[in-house]
CSV table of C-alpha atoms and ligand atoms in Angstrom, one decimal:
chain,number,residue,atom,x,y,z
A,1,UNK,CA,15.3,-18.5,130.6
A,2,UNK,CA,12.6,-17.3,132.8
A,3,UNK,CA,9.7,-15.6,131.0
A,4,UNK,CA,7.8,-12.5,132.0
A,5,UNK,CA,4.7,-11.6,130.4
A,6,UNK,CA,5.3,-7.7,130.6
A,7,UNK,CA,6.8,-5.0,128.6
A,8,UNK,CA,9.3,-4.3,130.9
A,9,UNK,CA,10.7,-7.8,130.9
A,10,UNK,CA,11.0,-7.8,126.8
A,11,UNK,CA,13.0,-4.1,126.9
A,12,UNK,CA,15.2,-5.2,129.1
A,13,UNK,CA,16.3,-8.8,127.2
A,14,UNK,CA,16.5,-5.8,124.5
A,15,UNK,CA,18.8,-3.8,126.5
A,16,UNK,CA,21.0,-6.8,127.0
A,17,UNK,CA,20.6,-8.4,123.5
A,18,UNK,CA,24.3,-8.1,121.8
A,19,UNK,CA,22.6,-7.5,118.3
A,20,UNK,CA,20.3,-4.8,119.5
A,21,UNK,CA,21.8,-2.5,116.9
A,22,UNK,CA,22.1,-5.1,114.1
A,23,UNK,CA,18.8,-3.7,113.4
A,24,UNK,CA,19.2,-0.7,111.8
A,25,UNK,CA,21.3,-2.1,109.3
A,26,UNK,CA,18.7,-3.7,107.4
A,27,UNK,CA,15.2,-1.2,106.3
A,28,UNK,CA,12.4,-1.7,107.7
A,29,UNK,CA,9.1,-2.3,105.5
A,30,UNK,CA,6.5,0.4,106.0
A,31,UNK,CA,3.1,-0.1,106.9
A,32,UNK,CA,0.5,2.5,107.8
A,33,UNK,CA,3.1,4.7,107.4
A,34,UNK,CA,5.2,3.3,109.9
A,35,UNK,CA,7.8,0.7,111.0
A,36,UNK,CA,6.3,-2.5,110.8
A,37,UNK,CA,7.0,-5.0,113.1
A,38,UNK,CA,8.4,-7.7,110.1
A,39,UNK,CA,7.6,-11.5,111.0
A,40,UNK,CA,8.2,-12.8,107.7
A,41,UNK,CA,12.4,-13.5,107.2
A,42,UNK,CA,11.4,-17.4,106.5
A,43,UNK,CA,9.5,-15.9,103.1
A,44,UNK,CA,11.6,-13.0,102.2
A,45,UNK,CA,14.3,-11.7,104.5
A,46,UNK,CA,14.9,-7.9,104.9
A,47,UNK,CA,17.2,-6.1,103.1
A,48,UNK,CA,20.8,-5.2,104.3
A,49,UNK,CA,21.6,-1.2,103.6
A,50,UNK,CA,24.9,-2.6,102.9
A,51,UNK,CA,23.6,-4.9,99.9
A,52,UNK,CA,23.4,-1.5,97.7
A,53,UNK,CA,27.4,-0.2,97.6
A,54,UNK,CA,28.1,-4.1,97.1
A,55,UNK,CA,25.6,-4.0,93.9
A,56,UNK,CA,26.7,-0.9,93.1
A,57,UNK,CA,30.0,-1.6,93.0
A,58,UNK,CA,29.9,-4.3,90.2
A,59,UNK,CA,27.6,-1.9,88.0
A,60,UNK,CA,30.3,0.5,88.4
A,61,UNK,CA,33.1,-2.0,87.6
A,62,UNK,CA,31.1,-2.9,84.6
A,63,UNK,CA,30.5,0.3,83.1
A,64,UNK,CA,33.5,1.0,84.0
A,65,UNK,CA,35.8,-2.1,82.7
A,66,UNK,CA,33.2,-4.0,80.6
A,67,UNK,CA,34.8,-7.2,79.9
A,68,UNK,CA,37.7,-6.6,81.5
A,69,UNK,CA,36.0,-6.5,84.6
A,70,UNK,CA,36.3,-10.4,84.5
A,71,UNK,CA,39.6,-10.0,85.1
A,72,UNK,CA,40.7,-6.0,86.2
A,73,UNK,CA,38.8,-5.2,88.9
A,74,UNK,CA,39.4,-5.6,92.8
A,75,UNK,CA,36.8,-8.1,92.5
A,76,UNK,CA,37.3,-9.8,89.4
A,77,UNK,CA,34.1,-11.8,88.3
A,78,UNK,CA,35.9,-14.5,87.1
A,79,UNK,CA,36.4,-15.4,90.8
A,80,UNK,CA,33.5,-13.9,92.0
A,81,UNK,CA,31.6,-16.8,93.4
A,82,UNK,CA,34.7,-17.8,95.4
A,83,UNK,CA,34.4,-14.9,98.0
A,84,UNK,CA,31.2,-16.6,98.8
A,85,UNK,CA,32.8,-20.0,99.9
A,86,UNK,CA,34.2,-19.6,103.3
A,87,UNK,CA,31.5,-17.6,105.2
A,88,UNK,CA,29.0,-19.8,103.2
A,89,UNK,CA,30.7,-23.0,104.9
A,90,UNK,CA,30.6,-21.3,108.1
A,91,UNK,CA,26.8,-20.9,108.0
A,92,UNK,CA,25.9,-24.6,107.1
A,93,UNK,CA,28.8,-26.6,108.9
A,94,UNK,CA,30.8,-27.7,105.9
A,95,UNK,CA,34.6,-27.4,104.5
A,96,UNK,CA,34.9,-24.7,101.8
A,97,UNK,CA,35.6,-27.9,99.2
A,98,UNK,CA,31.9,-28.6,100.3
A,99,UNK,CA,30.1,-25.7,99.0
A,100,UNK,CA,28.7,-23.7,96.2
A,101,UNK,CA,27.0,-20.7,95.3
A,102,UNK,CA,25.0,-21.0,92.3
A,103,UNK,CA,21.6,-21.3,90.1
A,104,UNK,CA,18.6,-21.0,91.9
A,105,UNK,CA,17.1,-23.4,94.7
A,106,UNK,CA,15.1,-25.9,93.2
A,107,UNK,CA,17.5,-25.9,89.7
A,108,UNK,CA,20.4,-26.7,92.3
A,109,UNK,CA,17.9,-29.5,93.9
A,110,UNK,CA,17.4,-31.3,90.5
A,111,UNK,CA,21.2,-30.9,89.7
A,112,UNK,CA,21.9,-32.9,93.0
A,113,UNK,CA,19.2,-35.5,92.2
A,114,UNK,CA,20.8,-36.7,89.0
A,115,UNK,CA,23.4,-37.3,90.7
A,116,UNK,CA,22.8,-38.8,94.2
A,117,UNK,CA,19.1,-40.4,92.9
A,118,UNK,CA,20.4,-43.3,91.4
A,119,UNK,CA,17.4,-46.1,91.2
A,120,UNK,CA,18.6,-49.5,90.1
A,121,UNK,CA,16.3,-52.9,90.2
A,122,UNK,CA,14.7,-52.8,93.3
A,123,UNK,CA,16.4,-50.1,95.1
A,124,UNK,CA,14.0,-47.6,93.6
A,125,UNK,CA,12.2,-45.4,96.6
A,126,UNK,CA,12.7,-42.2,97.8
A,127,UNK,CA,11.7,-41.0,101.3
A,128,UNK,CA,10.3,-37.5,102.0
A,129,UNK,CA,8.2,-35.7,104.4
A,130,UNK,CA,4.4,-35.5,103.1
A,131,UNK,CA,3.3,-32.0,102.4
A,132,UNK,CA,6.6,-30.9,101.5
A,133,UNK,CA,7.4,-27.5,99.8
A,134,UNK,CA,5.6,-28.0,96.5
A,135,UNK,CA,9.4,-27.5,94.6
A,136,UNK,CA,10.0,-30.2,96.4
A,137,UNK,CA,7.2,-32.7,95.5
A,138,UNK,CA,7.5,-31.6,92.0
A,139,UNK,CA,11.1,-32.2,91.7
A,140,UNK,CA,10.8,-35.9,93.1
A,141,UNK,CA,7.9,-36.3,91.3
A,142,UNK,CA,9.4,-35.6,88.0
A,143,UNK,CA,12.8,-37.5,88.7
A,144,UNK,CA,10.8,-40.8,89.4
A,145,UNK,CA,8.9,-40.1,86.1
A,146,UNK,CA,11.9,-39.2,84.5
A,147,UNK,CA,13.7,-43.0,85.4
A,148,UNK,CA,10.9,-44.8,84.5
A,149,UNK,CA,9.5,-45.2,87.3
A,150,UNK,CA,5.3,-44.2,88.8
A,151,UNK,CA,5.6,-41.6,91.0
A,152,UNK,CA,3.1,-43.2,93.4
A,153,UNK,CA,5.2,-46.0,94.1
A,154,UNK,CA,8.6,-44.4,94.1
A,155,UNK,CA,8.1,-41.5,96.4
A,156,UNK,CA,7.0,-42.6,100.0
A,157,UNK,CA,5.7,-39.7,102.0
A,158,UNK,CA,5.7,-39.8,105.8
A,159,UNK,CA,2.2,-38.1,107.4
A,160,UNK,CA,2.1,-37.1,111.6
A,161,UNK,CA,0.1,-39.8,113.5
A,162,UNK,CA,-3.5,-39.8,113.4
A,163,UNK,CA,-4.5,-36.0,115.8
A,164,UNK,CA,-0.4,-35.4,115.7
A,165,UNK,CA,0.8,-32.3,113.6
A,166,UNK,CA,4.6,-33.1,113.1
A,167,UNK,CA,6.7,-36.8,112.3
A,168,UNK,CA,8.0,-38.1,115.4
A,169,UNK,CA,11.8,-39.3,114.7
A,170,UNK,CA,11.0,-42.7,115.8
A,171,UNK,CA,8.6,-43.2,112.9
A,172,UNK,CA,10.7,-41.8,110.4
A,173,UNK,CA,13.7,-43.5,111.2
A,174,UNK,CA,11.4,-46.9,111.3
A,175,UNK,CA,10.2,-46.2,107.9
A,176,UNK,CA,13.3,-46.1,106.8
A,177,UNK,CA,14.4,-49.4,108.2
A,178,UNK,CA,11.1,-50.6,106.9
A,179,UNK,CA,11.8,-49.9,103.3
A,180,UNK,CA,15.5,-50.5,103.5
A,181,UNK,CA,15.5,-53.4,100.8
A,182,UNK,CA,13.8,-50.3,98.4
A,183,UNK,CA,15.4,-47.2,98.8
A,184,UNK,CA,17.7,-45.1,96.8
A,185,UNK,CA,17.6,-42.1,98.5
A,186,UNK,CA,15.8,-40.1,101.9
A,187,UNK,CA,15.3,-35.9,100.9
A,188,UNK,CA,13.6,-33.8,102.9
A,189,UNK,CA,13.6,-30.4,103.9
A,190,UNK,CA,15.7,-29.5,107.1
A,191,UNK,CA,13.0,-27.6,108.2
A,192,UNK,CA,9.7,-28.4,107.2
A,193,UNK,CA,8.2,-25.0,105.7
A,194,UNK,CA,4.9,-25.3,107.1
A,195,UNK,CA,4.6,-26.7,110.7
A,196,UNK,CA,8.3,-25.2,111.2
A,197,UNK,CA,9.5,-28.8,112.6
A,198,UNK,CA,13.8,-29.1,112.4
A,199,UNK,CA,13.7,-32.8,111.4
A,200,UNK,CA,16.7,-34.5,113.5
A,201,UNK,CA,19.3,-35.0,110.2
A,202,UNK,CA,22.1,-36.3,111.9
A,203,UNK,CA,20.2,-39.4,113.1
A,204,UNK,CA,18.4,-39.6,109.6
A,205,UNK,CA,21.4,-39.5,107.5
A,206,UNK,CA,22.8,-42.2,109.8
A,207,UNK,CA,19.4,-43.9,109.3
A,208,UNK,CA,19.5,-43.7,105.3
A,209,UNK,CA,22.8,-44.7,105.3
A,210,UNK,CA,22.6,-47.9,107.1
A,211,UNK,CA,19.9,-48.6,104.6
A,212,UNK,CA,22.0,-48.7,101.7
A,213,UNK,CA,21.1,-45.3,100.7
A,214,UNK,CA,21.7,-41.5,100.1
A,215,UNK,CA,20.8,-38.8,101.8
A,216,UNK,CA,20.1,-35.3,101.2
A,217,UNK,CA,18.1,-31.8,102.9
A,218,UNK,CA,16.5,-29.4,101.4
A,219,UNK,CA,17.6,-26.1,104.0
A,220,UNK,CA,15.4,-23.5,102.7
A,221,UNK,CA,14.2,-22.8,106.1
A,222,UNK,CA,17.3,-23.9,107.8
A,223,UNK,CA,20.2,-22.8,106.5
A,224,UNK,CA,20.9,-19.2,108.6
A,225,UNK,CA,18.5,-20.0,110.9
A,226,UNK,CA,19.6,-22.9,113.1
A,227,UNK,CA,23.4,-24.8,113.3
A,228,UNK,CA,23.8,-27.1,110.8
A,229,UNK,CA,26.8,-29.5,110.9
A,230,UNK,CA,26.3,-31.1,107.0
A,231,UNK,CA,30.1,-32.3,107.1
A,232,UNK,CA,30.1,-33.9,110.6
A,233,UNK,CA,26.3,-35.4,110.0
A,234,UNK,CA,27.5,-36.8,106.6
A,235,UNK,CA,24.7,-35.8,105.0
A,236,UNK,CA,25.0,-36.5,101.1
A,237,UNK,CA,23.9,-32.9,100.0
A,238,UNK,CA,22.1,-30.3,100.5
A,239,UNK,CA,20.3,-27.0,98.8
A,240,UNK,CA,19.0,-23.7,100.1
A,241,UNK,CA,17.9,-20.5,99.0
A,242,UNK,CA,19.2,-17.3,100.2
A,243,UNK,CA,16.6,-15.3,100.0
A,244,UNK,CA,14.7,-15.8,103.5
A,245,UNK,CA,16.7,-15.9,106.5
A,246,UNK,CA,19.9,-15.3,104.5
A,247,UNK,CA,18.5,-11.9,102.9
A,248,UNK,CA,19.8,-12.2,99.9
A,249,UNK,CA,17.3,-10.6,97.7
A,250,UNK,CA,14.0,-12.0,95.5
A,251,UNK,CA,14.7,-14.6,93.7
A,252,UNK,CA,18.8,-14.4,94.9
A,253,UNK,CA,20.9,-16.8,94.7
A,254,UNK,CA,21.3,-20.6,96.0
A,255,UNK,CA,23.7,-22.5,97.8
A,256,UNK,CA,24.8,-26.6,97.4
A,257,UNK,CA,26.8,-28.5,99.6
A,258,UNK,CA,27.9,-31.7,98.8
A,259,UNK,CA,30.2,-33.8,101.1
A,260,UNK,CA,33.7,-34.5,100.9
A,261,UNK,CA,33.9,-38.4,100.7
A,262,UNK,CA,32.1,-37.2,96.9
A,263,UNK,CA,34.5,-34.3,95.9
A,264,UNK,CA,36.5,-37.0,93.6
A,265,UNK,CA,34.0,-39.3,93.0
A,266,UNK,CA,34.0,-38.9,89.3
A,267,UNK,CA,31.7,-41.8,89.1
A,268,UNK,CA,28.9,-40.2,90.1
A,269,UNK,CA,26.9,-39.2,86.9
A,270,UNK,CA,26.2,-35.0,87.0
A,271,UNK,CA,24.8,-32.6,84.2
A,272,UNK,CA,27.9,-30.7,83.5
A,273,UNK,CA,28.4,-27.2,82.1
A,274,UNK,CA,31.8,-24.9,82.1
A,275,UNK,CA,31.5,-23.3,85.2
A,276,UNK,CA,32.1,-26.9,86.9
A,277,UNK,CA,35.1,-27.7,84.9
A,278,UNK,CA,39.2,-27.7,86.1
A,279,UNK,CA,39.7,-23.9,86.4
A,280,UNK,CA,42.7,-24.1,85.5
A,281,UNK,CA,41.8,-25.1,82.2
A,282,UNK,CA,38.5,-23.8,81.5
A,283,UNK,CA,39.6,-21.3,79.0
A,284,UNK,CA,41.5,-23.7,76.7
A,285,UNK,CA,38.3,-24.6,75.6
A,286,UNK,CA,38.8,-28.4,75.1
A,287,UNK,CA,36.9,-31.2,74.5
A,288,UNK,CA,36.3,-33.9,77.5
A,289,UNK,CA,34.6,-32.6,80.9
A,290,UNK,CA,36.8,-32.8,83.4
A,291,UNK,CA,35.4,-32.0,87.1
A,292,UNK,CA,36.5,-29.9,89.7
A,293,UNK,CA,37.1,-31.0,93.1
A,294,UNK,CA,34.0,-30.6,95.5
A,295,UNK,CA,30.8,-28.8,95.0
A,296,UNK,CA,32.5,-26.6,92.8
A,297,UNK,CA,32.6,-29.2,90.2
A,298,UNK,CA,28.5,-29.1,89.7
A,299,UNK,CA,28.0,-25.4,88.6
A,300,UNK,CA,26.7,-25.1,85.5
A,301,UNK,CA,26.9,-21.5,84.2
A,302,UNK,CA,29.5,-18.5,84.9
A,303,UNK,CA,28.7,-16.7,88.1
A,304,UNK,CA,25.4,-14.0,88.4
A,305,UNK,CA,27.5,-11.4,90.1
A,306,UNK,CA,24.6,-9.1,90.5
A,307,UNK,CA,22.7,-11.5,92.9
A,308,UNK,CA,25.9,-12.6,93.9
A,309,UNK,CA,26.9,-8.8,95.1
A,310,UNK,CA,23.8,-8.9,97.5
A,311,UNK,CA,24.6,-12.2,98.9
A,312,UNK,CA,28.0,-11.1,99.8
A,313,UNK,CA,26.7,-8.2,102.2
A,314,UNK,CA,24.3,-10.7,103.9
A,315,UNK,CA,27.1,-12.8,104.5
A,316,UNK,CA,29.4,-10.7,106.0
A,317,UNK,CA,26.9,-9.8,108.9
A,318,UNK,CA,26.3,-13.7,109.3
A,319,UNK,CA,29.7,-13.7,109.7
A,320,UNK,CA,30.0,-10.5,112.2
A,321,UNK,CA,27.5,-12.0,114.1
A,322,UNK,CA,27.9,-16.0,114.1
A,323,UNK,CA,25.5,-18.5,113.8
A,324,UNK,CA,26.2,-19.8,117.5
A,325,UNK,CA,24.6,-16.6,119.1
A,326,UNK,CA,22.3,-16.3,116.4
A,327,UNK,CA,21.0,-19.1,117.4
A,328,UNK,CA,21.5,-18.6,121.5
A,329,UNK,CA,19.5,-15.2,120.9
A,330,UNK,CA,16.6,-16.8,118.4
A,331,UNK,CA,16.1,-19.9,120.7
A,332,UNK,CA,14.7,-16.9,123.3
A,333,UNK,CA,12.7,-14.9,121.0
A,334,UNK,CA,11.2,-17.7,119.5
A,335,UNK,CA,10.7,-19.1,123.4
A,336,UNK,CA,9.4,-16.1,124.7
A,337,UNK,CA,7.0,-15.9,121.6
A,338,UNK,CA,5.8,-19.8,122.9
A,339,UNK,CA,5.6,-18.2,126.1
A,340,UNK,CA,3.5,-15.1,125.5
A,341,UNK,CA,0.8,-17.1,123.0
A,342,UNK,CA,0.7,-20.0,126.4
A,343,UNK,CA,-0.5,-16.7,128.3
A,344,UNK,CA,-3.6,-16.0,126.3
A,345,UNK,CA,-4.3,-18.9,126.7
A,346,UNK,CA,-6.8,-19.4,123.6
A,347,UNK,CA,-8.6,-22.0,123.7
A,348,UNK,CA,-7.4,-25.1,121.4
A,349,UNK,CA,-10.6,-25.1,119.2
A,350,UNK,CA,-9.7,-21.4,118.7
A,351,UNK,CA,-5.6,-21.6,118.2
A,352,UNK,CA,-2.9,-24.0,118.0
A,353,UNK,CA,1.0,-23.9,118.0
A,354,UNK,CA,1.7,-26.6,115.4
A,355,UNK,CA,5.5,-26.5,115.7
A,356,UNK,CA,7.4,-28.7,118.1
A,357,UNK,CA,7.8,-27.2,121.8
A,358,UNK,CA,11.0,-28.5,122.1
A,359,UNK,CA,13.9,-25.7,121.1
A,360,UNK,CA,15.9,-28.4,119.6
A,361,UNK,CA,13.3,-29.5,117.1
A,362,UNK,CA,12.4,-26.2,115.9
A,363,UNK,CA,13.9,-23.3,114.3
A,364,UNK,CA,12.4,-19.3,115.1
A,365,UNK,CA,9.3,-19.7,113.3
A,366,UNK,CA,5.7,-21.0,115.3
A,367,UNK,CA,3.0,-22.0,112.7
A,368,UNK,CA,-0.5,-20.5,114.5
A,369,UNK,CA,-3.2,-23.3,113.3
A,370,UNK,CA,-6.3,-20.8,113.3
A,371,UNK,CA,-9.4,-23.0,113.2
A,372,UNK,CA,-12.0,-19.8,112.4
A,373,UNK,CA,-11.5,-17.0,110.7
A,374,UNK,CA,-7.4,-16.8,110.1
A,375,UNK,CA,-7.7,-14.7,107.1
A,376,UNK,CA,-9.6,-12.1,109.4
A,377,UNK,CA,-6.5,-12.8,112.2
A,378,UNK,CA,-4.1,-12.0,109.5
A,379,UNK,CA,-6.2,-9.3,108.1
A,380,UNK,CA,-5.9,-7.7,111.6
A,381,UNK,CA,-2.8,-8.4,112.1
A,382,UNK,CA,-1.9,-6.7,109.1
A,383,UNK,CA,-3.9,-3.0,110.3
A,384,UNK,CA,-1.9,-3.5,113.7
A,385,UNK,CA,1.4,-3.1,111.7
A,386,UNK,CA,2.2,-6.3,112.0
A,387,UNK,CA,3.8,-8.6,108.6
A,388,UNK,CA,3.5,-12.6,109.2
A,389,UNK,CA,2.6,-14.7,106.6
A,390,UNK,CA,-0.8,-17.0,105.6
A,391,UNK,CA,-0.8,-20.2,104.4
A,392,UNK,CA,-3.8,-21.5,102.9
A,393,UNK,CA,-5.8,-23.3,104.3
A,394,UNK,CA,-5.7,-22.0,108.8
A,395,UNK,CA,-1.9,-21.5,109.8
A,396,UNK,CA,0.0,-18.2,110.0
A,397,UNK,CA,3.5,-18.4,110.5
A,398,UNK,CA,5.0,-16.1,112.9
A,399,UNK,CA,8.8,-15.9,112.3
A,400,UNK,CA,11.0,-13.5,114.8
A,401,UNK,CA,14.8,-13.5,113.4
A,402,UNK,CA,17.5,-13.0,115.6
A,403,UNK,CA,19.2,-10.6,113.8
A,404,UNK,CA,16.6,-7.5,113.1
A,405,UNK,CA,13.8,-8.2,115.6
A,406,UNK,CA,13.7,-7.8,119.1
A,407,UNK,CA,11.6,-8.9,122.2
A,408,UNK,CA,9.7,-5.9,122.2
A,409,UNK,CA,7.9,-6.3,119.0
A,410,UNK,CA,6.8,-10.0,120.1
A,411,UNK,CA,5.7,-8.6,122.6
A,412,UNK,CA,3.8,-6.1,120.6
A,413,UNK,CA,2.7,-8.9,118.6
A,414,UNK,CA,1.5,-11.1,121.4
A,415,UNK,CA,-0.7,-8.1,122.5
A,416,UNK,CA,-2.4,-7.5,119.2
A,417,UNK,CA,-3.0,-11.1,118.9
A,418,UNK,CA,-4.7,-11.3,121.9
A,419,UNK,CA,-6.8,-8.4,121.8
A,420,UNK,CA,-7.5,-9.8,118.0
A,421,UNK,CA,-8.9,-13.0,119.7
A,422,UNK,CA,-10.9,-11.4,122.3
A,423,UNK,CA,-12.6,-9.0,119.7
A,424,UNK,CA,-13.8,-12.3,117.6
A,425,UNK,CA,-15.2,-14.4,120.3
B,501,PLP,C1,11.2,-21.5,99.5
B,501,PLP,C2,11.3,-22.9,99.2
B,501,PLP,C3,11.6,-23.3,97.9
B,501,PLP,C4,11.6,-22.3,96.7
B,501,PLP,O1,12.3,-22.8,95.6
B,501,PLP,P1,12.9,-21.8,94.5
B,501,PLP,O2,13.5,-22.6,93.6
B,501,PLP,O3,13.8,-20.8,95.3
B,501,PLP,O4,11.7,-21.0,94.0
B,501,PLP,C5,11.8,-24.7,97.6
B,501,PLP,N1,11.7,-25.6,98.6
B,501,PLP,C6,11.5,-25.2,99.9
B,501,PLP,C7,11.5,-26.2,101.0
B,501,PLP,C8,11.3,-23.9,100.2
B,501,PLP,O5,11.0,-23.5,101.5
């Protein structure tokens, strides 16, 4: 797409942008008293003015039918989670056996480690990105700790190149090779939370596997924001919240895929609980956990239908909308984002976009390193109307979705920013 740096050129991709009115079916945060232009979905997505009949409808059902509403209802709750499985599938590129809806995202990611981190001898070492979500360090951390093993030597972290900002592919996939003799299992995150870099999984599943081991991704920042093919990439497993670009609500929800050639592997050692046992049997109440098929087979607990509830209304406009021309549309806004911050054209000492140029190895956020004064930037950006987030120490992250922002307000955005820049120097 050619770029124009005018206001003209961003109403008109507005006038011709297919989810123009997807907008108004979330709120919009208030700032100043107004409409603010919302940067933030990969922290906390917006809320869908569906989400409240859906949430509503189970607090009716159980005033209404109490415990019966397990069973009575249009919706009964004893299959609640199931309604979740097909559209969830659709968004992360798995088979319904695949998936799960359940617990919370790092619970989920420690649930899948006991069963697909599995150190034995010398085949000990996990791979991750360094810097990782902190969940995520904590969670490897305590697993190596938890099999005996010091952290410092089980968990390998992978750092940019001396002046670089993100892992070049080449380098992760040779220190995979490197330390193929060592390593139980490669996790990282999808999308790196930070520098906003989409990590190639296809060729670092392949990677981990010819090395002898497993491989899992933690999706938080990918998983409704750019196409994920888990199944066809054979990834091992993989967690996400849904609570930023799936707007699912604080604290909603979590999803878990784990891939088919696993659905029967009752081998593979899990932390079981009811929820995960042969449905057809759960209620007979008998000793001896036997597994359901697929992803299923790890839930723990019975189904939170009031998070659950919310999660169903994002899904359905993920569905309405698909994830293809999510993606065409947030591959442009994210593009003509990259574009308008090249036109300032701050100086590098000043501002720098940390996240990969390249579409394909990025998702729709751009981290802003800020090397003076990015609390003030925020703080300014914040009086212009304008929500993105700050992470400590320099970089703001600057996240336009696809499905409730439009061209105009980065274009808004890129305004204030530069005027913001000019007024400091
Ligand atoms: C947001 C995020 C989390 C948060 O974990 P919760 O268990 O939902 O609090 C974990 N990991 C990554 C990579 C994240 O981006």
């Amino acid at each position: 797409m050619n770029y124009s740096n005018t206001l003209a050129f961003a109403k008109e991709q507005d006038q011709k942008d297919p989810f123009r009115h997807f907008k108004d079916r979330f709120y919009a945060p208030q700032l100043n008293k107004q409409d603010a232009i919302y940067f933030c979905g990969n922290s906390l997505g917006l809320q869908p003015k569906s989400a409240q009949a859906y949430l509503d409808h189970e607090m009716q059902n159980w005033a209404d039918f109490a415990v019966e509403g397990h069973f009575k209802t249009d919706t009964p709750w004893l299959h609640y989670h199931e309604l979740l499985t097909e559209a969830t599938a659709r968004v992360v590129g798995a088979k319904p056996l695949e998936v799960v809806v359940m617990n919370s995202l790092t619970v989920n990611l420690h649930l899948m480690l006991v069963s697909f981190y599995r150190p034995q001898g010398r085949r000990f070492k996990i791979i991750t990105e360094g810097a990782a979500f902190p969940s995520d360090q904590y969670a490897l951390e305590s697993q190596a700790r938890f099999h005996g093993y010091n952290p410092e030597e089980a968990v390998v972290e992978l750092f940019p190149r001396p002046g670089e900002h993100t892992l070049r592919t080449e380098d992760i996939l040779a220190s995979i090779a490197e330390h193929s003799e060592e390593l139980a299992l490669v996790m990282m995150g999808g999308i790196n939370y930070y520098t906003g870099q989409l990590f190639d999984m296809e060729a670092i599943t392949k990677a981990g596997h010819a090395a002898g081991a497993m491989v899992g991704f933690d999706l938080a920042h990918a998983a409704g924001n750019v196409l994920l093919h888990l199944h066809d990439w054979h990834v091992d497993f993989g967690v996400w919240c849904t609570y930023k670009y799936m707007n699912s609500g604080p604290g909603g929800t979590s999803g878990v895929f784990v891939h088919e050639r696993h659905a029967r592997n009752a081998a593979l050692p899990r932390f079981a609980g009811w929820w995960g046992h042969d449905a057809e049997e759960r209620f007979q109440m008998k000793k001896g956990f036997k597994p359901m098929p697929g992803a299923a087979g790890w839930q723990l607990s019975n189904a939170q239908i009031l998070p659950m509830a919310v999660h169903r209304a994002a899904l359905e406009l993920f569905d309405e909308a698909g994830m293809n021309n999510l993606r065409k549309k947030s591959e442009q806004l994210t593009g003509f984002l990259a574009f308008l911050i090249d036109e300032i054209g701050a100086d590098k000492s000043r501002l720098e976009v940390i996240t990969p140029r390249d579409p394909q190895a990025r998702g729709c956020q751009l981290s802003l390193l800020v090397r003076q004064d990015a609390r003030l930037l925020f703080d300014l950006l914040m009086q212009a109307g304008i929500i993105v987030d700050f992470r400590e120490p320099d970089v703001i992250r600057v996240a336009p979705t696809p499905l409730y922002n439009s061209f105009e307000e980065v274009y808004r955005f890129a305004e204030v920013l530069r005027f913001c820049l000019s007024r400091k120097s």
